[in-house]
């Protein structure tokens, strides 16, 4: 459709070759666009005979993706005088006195096309995020549970030592009146008893929060954002530069550094062992460079958002 507009009406847009003020937005959107690496498992699974020209096939697929992006950006930049953030809105027909049902159907489809795309992908992303948040809260709960258990063990050891070392404060005439059962079963107000009772009380609350609370939060946050702003370019920049950079750059780099540290501790050497399947980017500077690049991306987009650059 954009090509048809260019052939029929000629170019209407005159974008500048370079615009440094839009570099921050471009950077965030580019990071968001390059997150298409999530589709690699879906591309590899149906391929049979991976050894037969697999790299060429994968290169061909990503070349087609790159050409598709170029076709969208170039035709949209020159076909319209002012390009909307949501690309499909540019093709909506202008309101005229003559009603055309075909044009109306096309307009409704183009206006709702982003809704169809987001509806199909948001459910999967939301379910994955819910499961990840539940696992994260479970790990945090277990970690704090170990800390409380260690503190309780330390308190119990100290109190046992005090019971063995200290003498009774009252005289023998008072101590003789105490029953043996009461001496053997003193009343304890340890934090472990309080913790166990709170866990028993809060277990239904924890189950309710884990089942409904996390889901409600994940549904409310994007709903509130969508009601407060319709700046898709800003949302794409923030999504690509903060969560996108974290998923695409920071987490893999930290995972590599932690795995290598564990490997060096296990083998007792700081040299990476030889491996026929080792990556050409196995040098220790590559993860550090990726982290520096992630920091640079976050700074650039932050400066653009707060209008400091």
mmCIF file of C-alpha atoms in Angstrom:
data_model
loop_
_atom_site.group_PDB
_atom_site.id
_atom_site.type_symbol
_atom_site.label_atom_id
_atom_site.label_comp_id
_atom_site.label_asym_id
_atom_site.label_seq_id
_atom_site.Cartn_x
_atom_site.Cartn_y
_atom_site.Cartn_z
ATOM 1 C CA UNK A 1 0.000 0.000 0.000
ATOM 2 C CA UNK A 2 2.836 2.416 0.776
ATOM 3 C CA UNK A 3 4.512 1.546 -2.514
ATOM 4 C CA UNK A 4 1.228 2.188 -4.324
ATOM 5 C CA UNK A 5 0.981 5.615 -2.674
ATOM 6 C CA UNK A 6 4.538 6.430 -3.737
ATOM 7 C CA UNK A 7 3.877 5.402 -7.334
ATOM 8 C CA UNK A 8 0.562 7.258 -7.503
ATOM 9 C CA UNK A 9 1.201 10.488 -5.560
ATOM 10 C CA UNK A 10 4.974 10.612 -5.336
ATOM 11 C CA UNK A 11 6.963 11.189 -2.148
ATOM 12 C CA UNK A 12 5.284 13.431 0.428
ATOM 13 C CA UNK A 13 7.733 13.049 3.269
ATOM 14 C CA UNK A 14 11.176 14.620 3.286
ATOM 15 C CA UNK A 15 13.020 13.089 6.236
ATOM 16 C CA UNK A 16 16.444 14.571 7.050
ATOM 17 C CA UNK A 17 19.422 12.295 6.450
ATOM 18 C CA UNK A 18 20.641 12.677 10.050
ATOM 19 C CA UNK A 19 18.780 13.860 13.154
ATOM 20 C CA UNK A 20 20.839 13.556 16.322
ATOM 21 C CA UNK A 21 17.929 14.639 18.527
ATOM 22 C CA UNK A 22 16.079 11.421 17.674
ATOM 23 C CA UNK A 23 19.063 9.177 18.349
ATOM 24 C CA UNK A 24 17.781 8.167 21.798
ATOM 25 C CA UNK A 25 14.402 7.058 20.489
ATOM 26 C CA UNK A 26 16.030 5.274 17.558
ATOM 27 C CA UNK A 27 18.367 3.468 19.927
ATOM 28 C CA UNK A 28 15.548 2.199 22.137
ATOM 29 C CA UNK A 29 13.380 1.135 19.219
ATOM 30 C CA UNK A 30 16.364 -0.599 17.562
ATOM 31 C CA UNK A 31 17.074 -2.590 20.721
ATOM 32 C CA UNK A 32 13.384 -3.503 20.894
ATOM 33 C CA UNK A 33 13.389 -4.576 17.233
ATOM 34 C CA UNK A 34 16.492 -6.722 17.600
ATOM 35 C CA UNK A 35 14.784 -8.726 20.320
ATOM 36 C CA UNK A 36 13.580 -10.938 17.459
ATOM 37 C CA UNK A 37 16.267 -13.386 18.642
ATOM 38 C CA UNK A 38 13.478 -14.817 20.829
ATOM 39 C CA UNK A 39 12.153 -16.400 17.629
ATOM 40 C CA UNK A 40 15.289 -18.508 17.105
ATOM 41 C CA UNK A 41 13.888 -21.630 18.895
ATOM 42 C CA UNK A 42 10.741 -21.393 16.785
ATOM 43 C CA UNK A 43 12.860 -21.230 13.640
ATOM 44 C CA UNK A 44 15.199 -24.079 14.560
ATOM 45 C CA UNK A 45 12.587 -26.592 15.771
ATOM 46 C CA UNK A 46 10.879 -27.363 12.413
ATOM 47 C CA UNK A 47 14.192 -27.572 10.503
ATOM 48 C CA UNK A 48 15.237 -31.081 9.537
ATOM 49 C CA UNK A 49 18.844 -31.945 8.991
ATOM 50 C CA UNK A 50 20.439 -29.038 10.860
ATOM 51 C CA UNK A 51 23.879 -30.017 9.581
ATOM 52 C CA UNK A 52 22.870 -29.366 5.970
ATOM 53 C CA UNK A 53 23.523 -25.676 5.287
ATOM 54 C CA UNK A 54 21.927 -24.629 8.560
ATOM 55 C CA UNK A 55 23.918 -21.390 8.845
ATOM 56 C CA UNK A 56 22.977 -20.391 5.305
ATOM 57 C CA UNK A 57 19.292 -21.022 5.971
ATOM 58 C CA UNK A 58 19.375 -19.006 9.194
ATOM 59 C CA UNK A 59 21.268 -16.196 7.459
ATOM 60 C CA UNK A 60 18.649 -16.174 4.689
ATOM 61 C CA UNK A 61 15.808 -15.916 7.222
ATOM 62 C CA UNK A 62 17.366 -12.979 9.049
ATOM 63 C CA UNK A 63 18.244 -11.309 5.756
ATOM 64 C CA UNK A 64 14.566 -11.441 4.817
ATOM 65 C CA UNK A 65 13.675 -9.941 8.207
ATOM 66 C CA UNK A 66 16.184 -7.136 7.637
ATOM 67 C CA UNK A 67 14.838 -6.424 4.140
ATOM 68 C CA UNK A 68 11.297 -6.366 5.516
ATOM 69 C CA UNK A 69 12.286 -3.779 8.132
ATOM 70 C CA UNK A 70 14.026 -1.687 5.469
ATOM 71 C CA UNK A 71 10.985 -1.843 3.184
ATOM 72 C CA UNK A 72 8.663 -0.741 5.990
ATOM 73 C CA UNK A 73 10.857 2.128 7.164
ATOM 74 C CA UNK A 74 11.804 3.500 3.740
ATOM 75 C CA UNK A 75 8.355 3.385 2.171
ATOM 76 C CA UNK A 76 6.724 4.802 5.299
ATOM 77 C CA UNK A 77 9.246 7.634 5.597
ATOM 78 C CA UNK A 78 8.621 8.911 2.053
ATOM 79 C CA UNK A 79 4.971 7.983 1.465
ATOM 80 C CA UNK A 80 3.547 10.096 4.317
ATOM 81 C CA UNK A 81 4.192 13.686 5.263
ATOM 82 C CA UNK A 82 3.830 12.979 8.994
ATOM 83 C CA UNK A 83 4.352 9.372 10.046
ATOM 84 C CA UNK A 84 2.276 8.137 12.964
ATOM 85 C CA UNK A 85 3.871 6.083 15.735
ATOM 86 C CA UNK A 86 1.529 3.177 14.978
ATOM 87 C CA UNK A 87 2.381 2.468 11.362
ATOM 88 C CA UNK A 88 -0.989 1.061 10.298
ATOM 89 C CA UNK A 89 -2.821 4.273 11.287
ATOM 90 C CA UNK A 90 -1.104 6.069 8.393
ATOM 91 C CA UNK A 91 -3.244 4.099 5.940
ATOM 92 C CA UNK A 92 -6.620 5.133 7.369
ATOM 93 C CA UNK A 93 -8.850 6.764 4.777
ATOM 94 C CA UNK A 94 -9.956 10.356 5.183
ATOM 95 C CA UNK A 95 -13.585 11.019 6.040
ATOM 96 C CA UNK A 96 -15.613 11.909 2.936
ATOM 97 C CA UNK A 97 -19.270 12.481 2.186
ATOM 98 C CA UNK A 98 -19.502 9.259 0.176
ATOM 99 C CA UNK A 99 -19.738 6.201 2.419
ATOM 100 C CA UNK A 100 -17.717 3.200 1.240
ATOM 101 C CA UNK A 101 -18.154 0.010 3.216
ATOM 102 C CA UNK A 102 -14.953 -1.502 1.800
ATOM 103 C CA UNK A 103 -12.864 1.456 2.966
ATOM 104 C CA UNK A 104 -14.555 1.338 6.369
ATOM 105 C CA UNK A 105 -13.727 -2.354 6.809
ATOM 106 C CA UNK A 106 -10.104 -1.708 5.856
ATOM 107 C CA UNK A 107 -9.928 1.209 8.303
ATOM 108 C CA UNK A 108 -11.295 -0.862 11.164
ATOM 109 C CA UNK A 109 -8.905 -3.710 10.406
ATOM 110 C CA UNK A 110 -5.881 -1.396 10.221
ATOM 111 C CA UNK A 111 -6.865 0.391 13.429
ATOM 112 C CA UNK A 112 -7.381 -2.895 15.291
ATOM 113 C CA UNK A 113 -4.370 -4.704 13.815
ATOM 114 C CA UNK A 114 -2.035 -3.720 16.726
ATOM 115 C CA UNK A 115 -4.716 -4.949 19.122
ATOM 116 C CA UNK A 116 -4.796 -8.340 17.391
ATOM 117 C CA UNK A 117 -1.008 -8.647 17.505
ATOM 118 C CA UNK A 118 -0.684 -7.595 21.148
ATOM 119 C CA UNK A 119 -3.609 -9.756 22.231
ATOM 120 C CA UNK A 120 -2.006 -12.869 20.764
ATOM 121 C CA UNK A 121 1.411 -12.218 22.330
ATOM 122 C CA UNK A 122 0.489 -10.493 25.597
ATOM 123 C CA UNK A 123 -1.192 -13.588 27.045
ATOM 124 C CA UNK A 124 1.947 -15.693 26.581
ATOM 125 C CA UNK A 125 4.192 -12.942 27.955
ATOM 126 C CA UNK A 126 1.893 -12.360 30.950
ATOM 127 C CA UNK A 127 1.782 -16.071 31.842
ATOM 128 C CA UNK A 128 5.572 -16.297 31.602
ATOM 129 C CA UNK A 129 5.975 -13.181 33.756
ATOM 130 C CA UNK A 130 3.552 -14.550 36.382
ATOM 131 C CA UNK A 131 5.479 -17.811 36.622
ATOM 132 C CA UNK A 132 8.807 -15.981 36.855
ATOM 133 C CA UNK A 133 7.493 -13.695 39.617
ATOM 134 C CA UNK A 134 6.188 -16.687 41.603
ATOM 135 C CA UNK A 135 9.566 -18.418 41.345
ATOM 136 C CA UNK A 136 11.332 -15.190 42.362
ATOM 137 C CA UNK A 137 9.126 -14.714 45.437
ATOM 138 C CA UNK A 138 9.613 -18.365 46.363
ATOM 139 C CA UNK A 139 13.398 -17.999 46.191
ATOM 140 C CA UNK A 140 13.265 -14.813 48.295
ATOM 141 C CA UNK A 141 11.014 -16.518 50.854
ATOM 142 C CA UNK A 142 13.326 -19.526 51.092
ATOM 143 C CA UNK A 143 16.367 -17.269 51.446
ATOM 144 C CA UNK A 144 14.830 -15.263 54.296
ATOM 145 C CA UNK A 145 13.597 -18.505 55.847
ATOM 146 C CA UNK A 146 17.177 -19.795 55.996
ATOM 147 C CA UNK A 147 18.317 -16.518 57.565
ATOM 148 C CA UNK A 148 15.616 -16.749 60.272
ATOM 149 C CA UNK A 149 16.481 -20.391 60.923
ATOM 150 C CA UNK A 150 20.159 -19.527 61.359
ATOM 151 C CA UNK A 151 19.237 -16.733 63.777
ATOM 152 C CA UNK A 152 16.969 -19.071 65.738
ATOM 153 C CA UNK A 153 19.680 -21.714 65.977
ATOM 154 C CA UNK A 154 22.119 -19.100 67.268
ATOM 155 C CA UNK A 155 19.589 -17.924 69.886
ATOM 156 C CA UNK A 156 18.889 -21.483 71.022
ATOM 157 C CA UNK A 157 22.585 -22.259 71.416
ATOM 158 C CA UNK A 158 23.143 -19.078 73.441
ATOM 159 C CA UNK A 159 20.152 -19.729 75.708
ATOM 160 C CA UNK A 160 21.225 -23.312 76.371
ATOM 161 C CA UNK A 161 24.647 -22.070 77.424
ATOM 162 C CA UNK A 162 23.059 -19.492 79.747
ATOM 163 C CA UNK A 163 20.835 -22.119 81.362
ATOM 164 C CA UNK A 164 23.826 -24.342 82.073
ATOM 165 C CA UNK A 165 26.069 -21.563 83.391
ATOM 166 C CA UNK A 166 23.694 -19.316 85.398
ATOM 167 C CA UNK A 167 22.660 -20.078 88.975
ATOM 168 C CA UNK A 168 19.052 -19.628 90.167
ATOM 169 C CA UNK A 169 18.297 -16.100 91.312
ATOM 170 C CA UNK A 170 15.744 -17.088 93.996
ATOM 171 C CA UNK A 171 16.437 -18.857 97.209
ATOM 172 C CA UNK A 172 16.106 -22.565 97.781
ATOM 173 C CA UNK A 173 12.806 -22.147 99.621
ATOM 174 C CA UNK A 174 11.233 -20.770 96.429
ATOM 175 C CA UNK A 175 12.934 -23.236 94.105
ATOM 176 C CA UNK A 176 11.744 -26.200 96.152
ATOM 177 C CA UNK A 177 8.121 -25.175 95.558
ATOM 178 C CA UNK A 178 8.481 -25.407 91.743
ATOM 179 C CA UNK A 179 7.206 -28.627 90.235
ATOM 180 C CA UNK A 180 9.637 -30.764 88.197
ATOM 181 C CA UNK A 181 7.316 -30.636 85.192
ATOM 182 C CA UNK A 182 7.441 -26.857 85.189
ATOM 183 C CA UNK A 183 11.218 -26.931 85.371
ATOM 184 C CA UNK A 184 11.439 -29.321 82.465
ATOM 185 C CA UNK A 185 8.970 -27.407 80.304
ATOM 186 C CA UNK A 186 9.721 -23.681 80.540
ATOM 187 C CA UNK A 187 7.662 -21.229 78.518
ATOM 188 C CA UNK A 188 9.656 -20.140 75.483
ATOM 189 C CA UNK A 189 8.955 -16.997 73.498
ATOM 190 C CA UNK A 190 11.461 -17.644 70.747
ATOM 191 C CA UNK A 191 11.238 -15.917 67.396
ATOM 192 C CA UNK A 192 10.986 -19.386 65.844
ATOM 193 C CA UNK A 193 7.613 -19.958 67.538
ATOM 194 C CA UNK A 194 6.394 -16.557 66.402
ATOM 195 C CA UNK A 195 7.692 -17.223 62.879
ATOM 196 C CA UNK A 196 5.989 -20.611 62.709
ATOM 197 C CA UNK A 197 2.675 -19.187 63.920
ATOM 198 C CA UNK A 198 2.887 -16.339 61.415
ATOM 199 C CA UNK A 199 3.633 -18.815 58.637
ATOM 200 C CA UNK A 200 0.569 -20.846 59.623
ATOM 201 C CA UNK A 201 -1.587 -17.717 59.715
ATOM 202 C CA UNK A 202 -0.212 -16.198 56.527
ATOM 203 C CA UNK A 203 -0.134 -19.358 54.420
ATOM 204 C CA UNK A 204 -3.656 -18.768 52.961
ATOM 205 C CA UNK A 205 -2.742 -15.124 52.393
ATOM 206 C CA UNK A 206 0.449 -16.141 50.611
ATOM 207 C CA UNK A 207 -1.457 -18.578 48.435
ATOM 208 C CA UNK A 208 -4.020 -15.905 47.591
ATOM 209 C CA UNK A 209 -1.326 -13.333 46.741
ATOM 210 C CA UNK A 210 0.614 -15.859 44.683
ATOM 211 C CA UNK A 211 -2.449 -16.914 42.721
ATOM 212 C CA UNK A 212 -4.329 -13.638 42.268
ATOM 213 C CA UNK A 213 -2.166 -10.770 43.520
ATOM 214 C CA UNK A 214 0.689 -11.204 41.042
ATOM 215 C CA UNK A 215 -1.735 -11.658 38.160
ATOM 216 C CA UNK A 216 -3.663 -8.540 39.182
ATOM 217 C CA UNK A 217 -0.473 -6.452 39.363
ATOM 218 C CA UNK A 218 0.689 -7.638 35.940
ATOM 219 C CA UNK A 219 -2.702 -6.745 34.453
ATOM 220 C CA UNK A 220 -3.021 -3.376 36.207
ATOM 221 C CA UNK A 221 0.394 -1.924 35.338
ATOM 222 C CA UNK A 222 0.017 -1.997 31.509
ATOM 223 C CA UNK A 223 -3.634 -0.952 31.818
ATOM 224 C CA UNK A 224 -2.714 2.146 33.836
ATOM 225 C CA UNK A 225 0.105 3.006 31.432
ATOM 226 C CA UNK A 226 -2.189 2.703 28.413
ATOM 227 C CA UNK A 227 -4.783 4.979 30.044
ATOM 228 C CA UNK A 228 -2.222 7.674 30.875
ATOM 229 C CA UNK A 229 -0.286 7.905 27.598
ATOM 230 C CA UNK A 230 -0.617 7.010 23.937
ATOM 231 C CA UNK A 231 2.975 7.863 23.007
ATOM 232 C CA UNK A 232 3.922 4.564 21.408
ATOM 233 C CA UNK A 233 7.405 5.811 20.510
ATOM 234 C CA UNK A 234 8.124 6.614 24.163
ATOM 235 C CA UNK A 235 6.777 3.254 25.319
ATOM 236 C CA UNK A 236 8.839 1.390 22.714
ATOM 237 C CA UNK A 237 11.954 3.326 23.732
ATOM 238 C CA UNK A 238 11.457 2.573 27.424
ATOM 239 C CA UNK A 239 10.553 -1.068 26.824
ATOM 240 C CA UNK A 240 13.478 -1.645 24.501
ATOM 241 C CA UNK A 241 16.040 0.219 26.564
ATOM 242 C CA UNK A 242 15.289 -0.841 30.134
ATOM 243 C CA UNK A 243 13.669 -4.306 30.232
ATOM 244 C CA UNK A 244 14.961 -5.114 26.744
ATOM 245 C CA UNK A 245 18.555 -4.243 27.619
ATOM 246 C CA UNK A 246 18.248 -6.237 30.825
ATOM 247 C CA UNK A 247 16.986 -9.350 29.055
ATOM 248 C CA UNK A 248 19.184 -9.048 25.989
ATOM 249 C CA UNK A 249 22.495 -7.826 27.428
ATOM 250 C CA UNK A 250 22.747 -7.655 31.223
ATOM 251 C CA UNK A 251 21.345 -11.059 32.227
ATOM 252 C CA UNK A 252 23.333 -13.100 29.638
ATOM 253 C CA UNK A 253 26.563 -11.260 30.507
ATOM 254 C CA UNK A 254 26.081 -11.798 34.251
ATOM 255 C CA UNK A 255 25.180 -15.442 33.617
ATOM 256 C CA UNK A 256 28.398 -15.971 31.650
ATOM 257 C CA UNK A 257 30.538 -14.284 34.314
ATOM 258 C CA UNK A 258 28.922 -16.311 37.117
ATOM 259 C CA UNK A 259 29.239 -19.579 35.180
ATOM 260 C CA UNK A 260 32.916 -18.946 34.476
ATOM 261 C CA UNK A 261 33.576 -18.083 38.109
ATOM 262 C CA UNK A 262 31.923 -21.346 39.190
ATOM 263 C CA UNK A 263 33.931 -23.243 36.555
ATOM 264 C CA UNK A 264 37.223 -21.693 37.659
ATOM 265 C CA UNK A 265 36.440 -22.540 41.284
ATOM 266 C CA UNK A 266 35.634 -26.140 40.394
ATOM 267 C CA UNK A 267 38.684 -26.816 38.204
ATOM 268 C CA UNK A 268 41.035 -24.699 40.311
ATOM 269 C CA UNK A 269 42.355 -22.674 37.379
ATOM 270 C CA UNK A 270 41.689 -19.310 35.730
ATOM 271 C CA UNK A 271 42.125 -20.697 32.214
ATOM 272 C CA UNK A 272 39.131 -21.715 30.126
ATOM 273 C CA UNK A 273 39.599 -25.366 29.063
ATOM 274 C CA UNK A 274 39.757 -26.205 25.381
ATOM 275 C CA UNK A 275 36.446 -27.011 23.755
ATOM 276 C CA UNK A 276 35.700 -27.794 20.124
ATOM 277 C CA UNK A 277 32.350 -25.983 20.406
ATOM 278 C CA UNK A 278 33.737 -22.883 22.112
ATOM 279 C CA UNK A 279 32.517 -19.492 20.946
ATOM 280 C CA UNK A 280 34.799 -17.022 19.140
ATOM 281 C CA UNK A 281 33.638 -14.493 21.774
ATOM 282 C CA UNK A 282 35.034 -16.479 24.698
ATOM 283 C CA UNK A 283 37.463 -13.769 25.830
ATOM 284 C CA UNK A 284 36.640 -12.265 29.231
ATOM 285 C CA UNK A 285 36.434 -8.772 27.722
ATOM 286 C CA UNK A 286 33.301 -9.582 25.697
ATOM 287 C CA UNK A 287 30.857 -9.815 28.652
ATOM 288 C CA UNK A 288 32.413 -6.676 30.156
ATOM 289 C CA UNK A 289 31.986 -4.894 26.820
ATOM 290 C CA UNK A 290 28.346 -6.010 26.648
ATOM 291 C CA UNK A 291 27.694 -4.592 30.130
ATOM 292 C CA UNK A 292 29.324 -1.285 29.139
ATOM 293 C CA UNK A 293 27.172 -1.191 25.995
ATOM 294 C CA UNK A 294 24.051 -1.818 28.108
ATOM 295 C CA UNK A 295 24.949 1.072 30.428
ATOM 296 C CA UNK A 296 25.526 3.315 27.404
ATOM 297 C CA UNK A 297 22.125 2.372 25.950
ATOM 298 C CA UNK A 298 20.331 3.097 29.222
ATOM 299 C CA UNK A 299 22.076 6.476 29.586
ATOM 300 C CA UNK A 300 21.278 7.553 26.023
ATOM 301 C CA UNK A 301 17.583 6.749 26.308
ATOM 302 C CA UNK A 302 17.352 8.240 29.810
ATOM 303 C CA UNK A 303 18.836 11.503 28.542
ATOM 304 C CA UNK A 304 16.368 11.502 25.661
ATOM 305 C CA UNK A 305 13.376 10.841 27.928
ATOM 306 C CA UNK A 306 14.234 13.593 30.408
ATOM 307 C CA UNK A 307 15.239 16.010 27.610
ATOM 308 C CA UNK A 308 18.763 16.426 28.911
ATOM 309 C CA UNK A 309 20.513 15.686 25.636
#
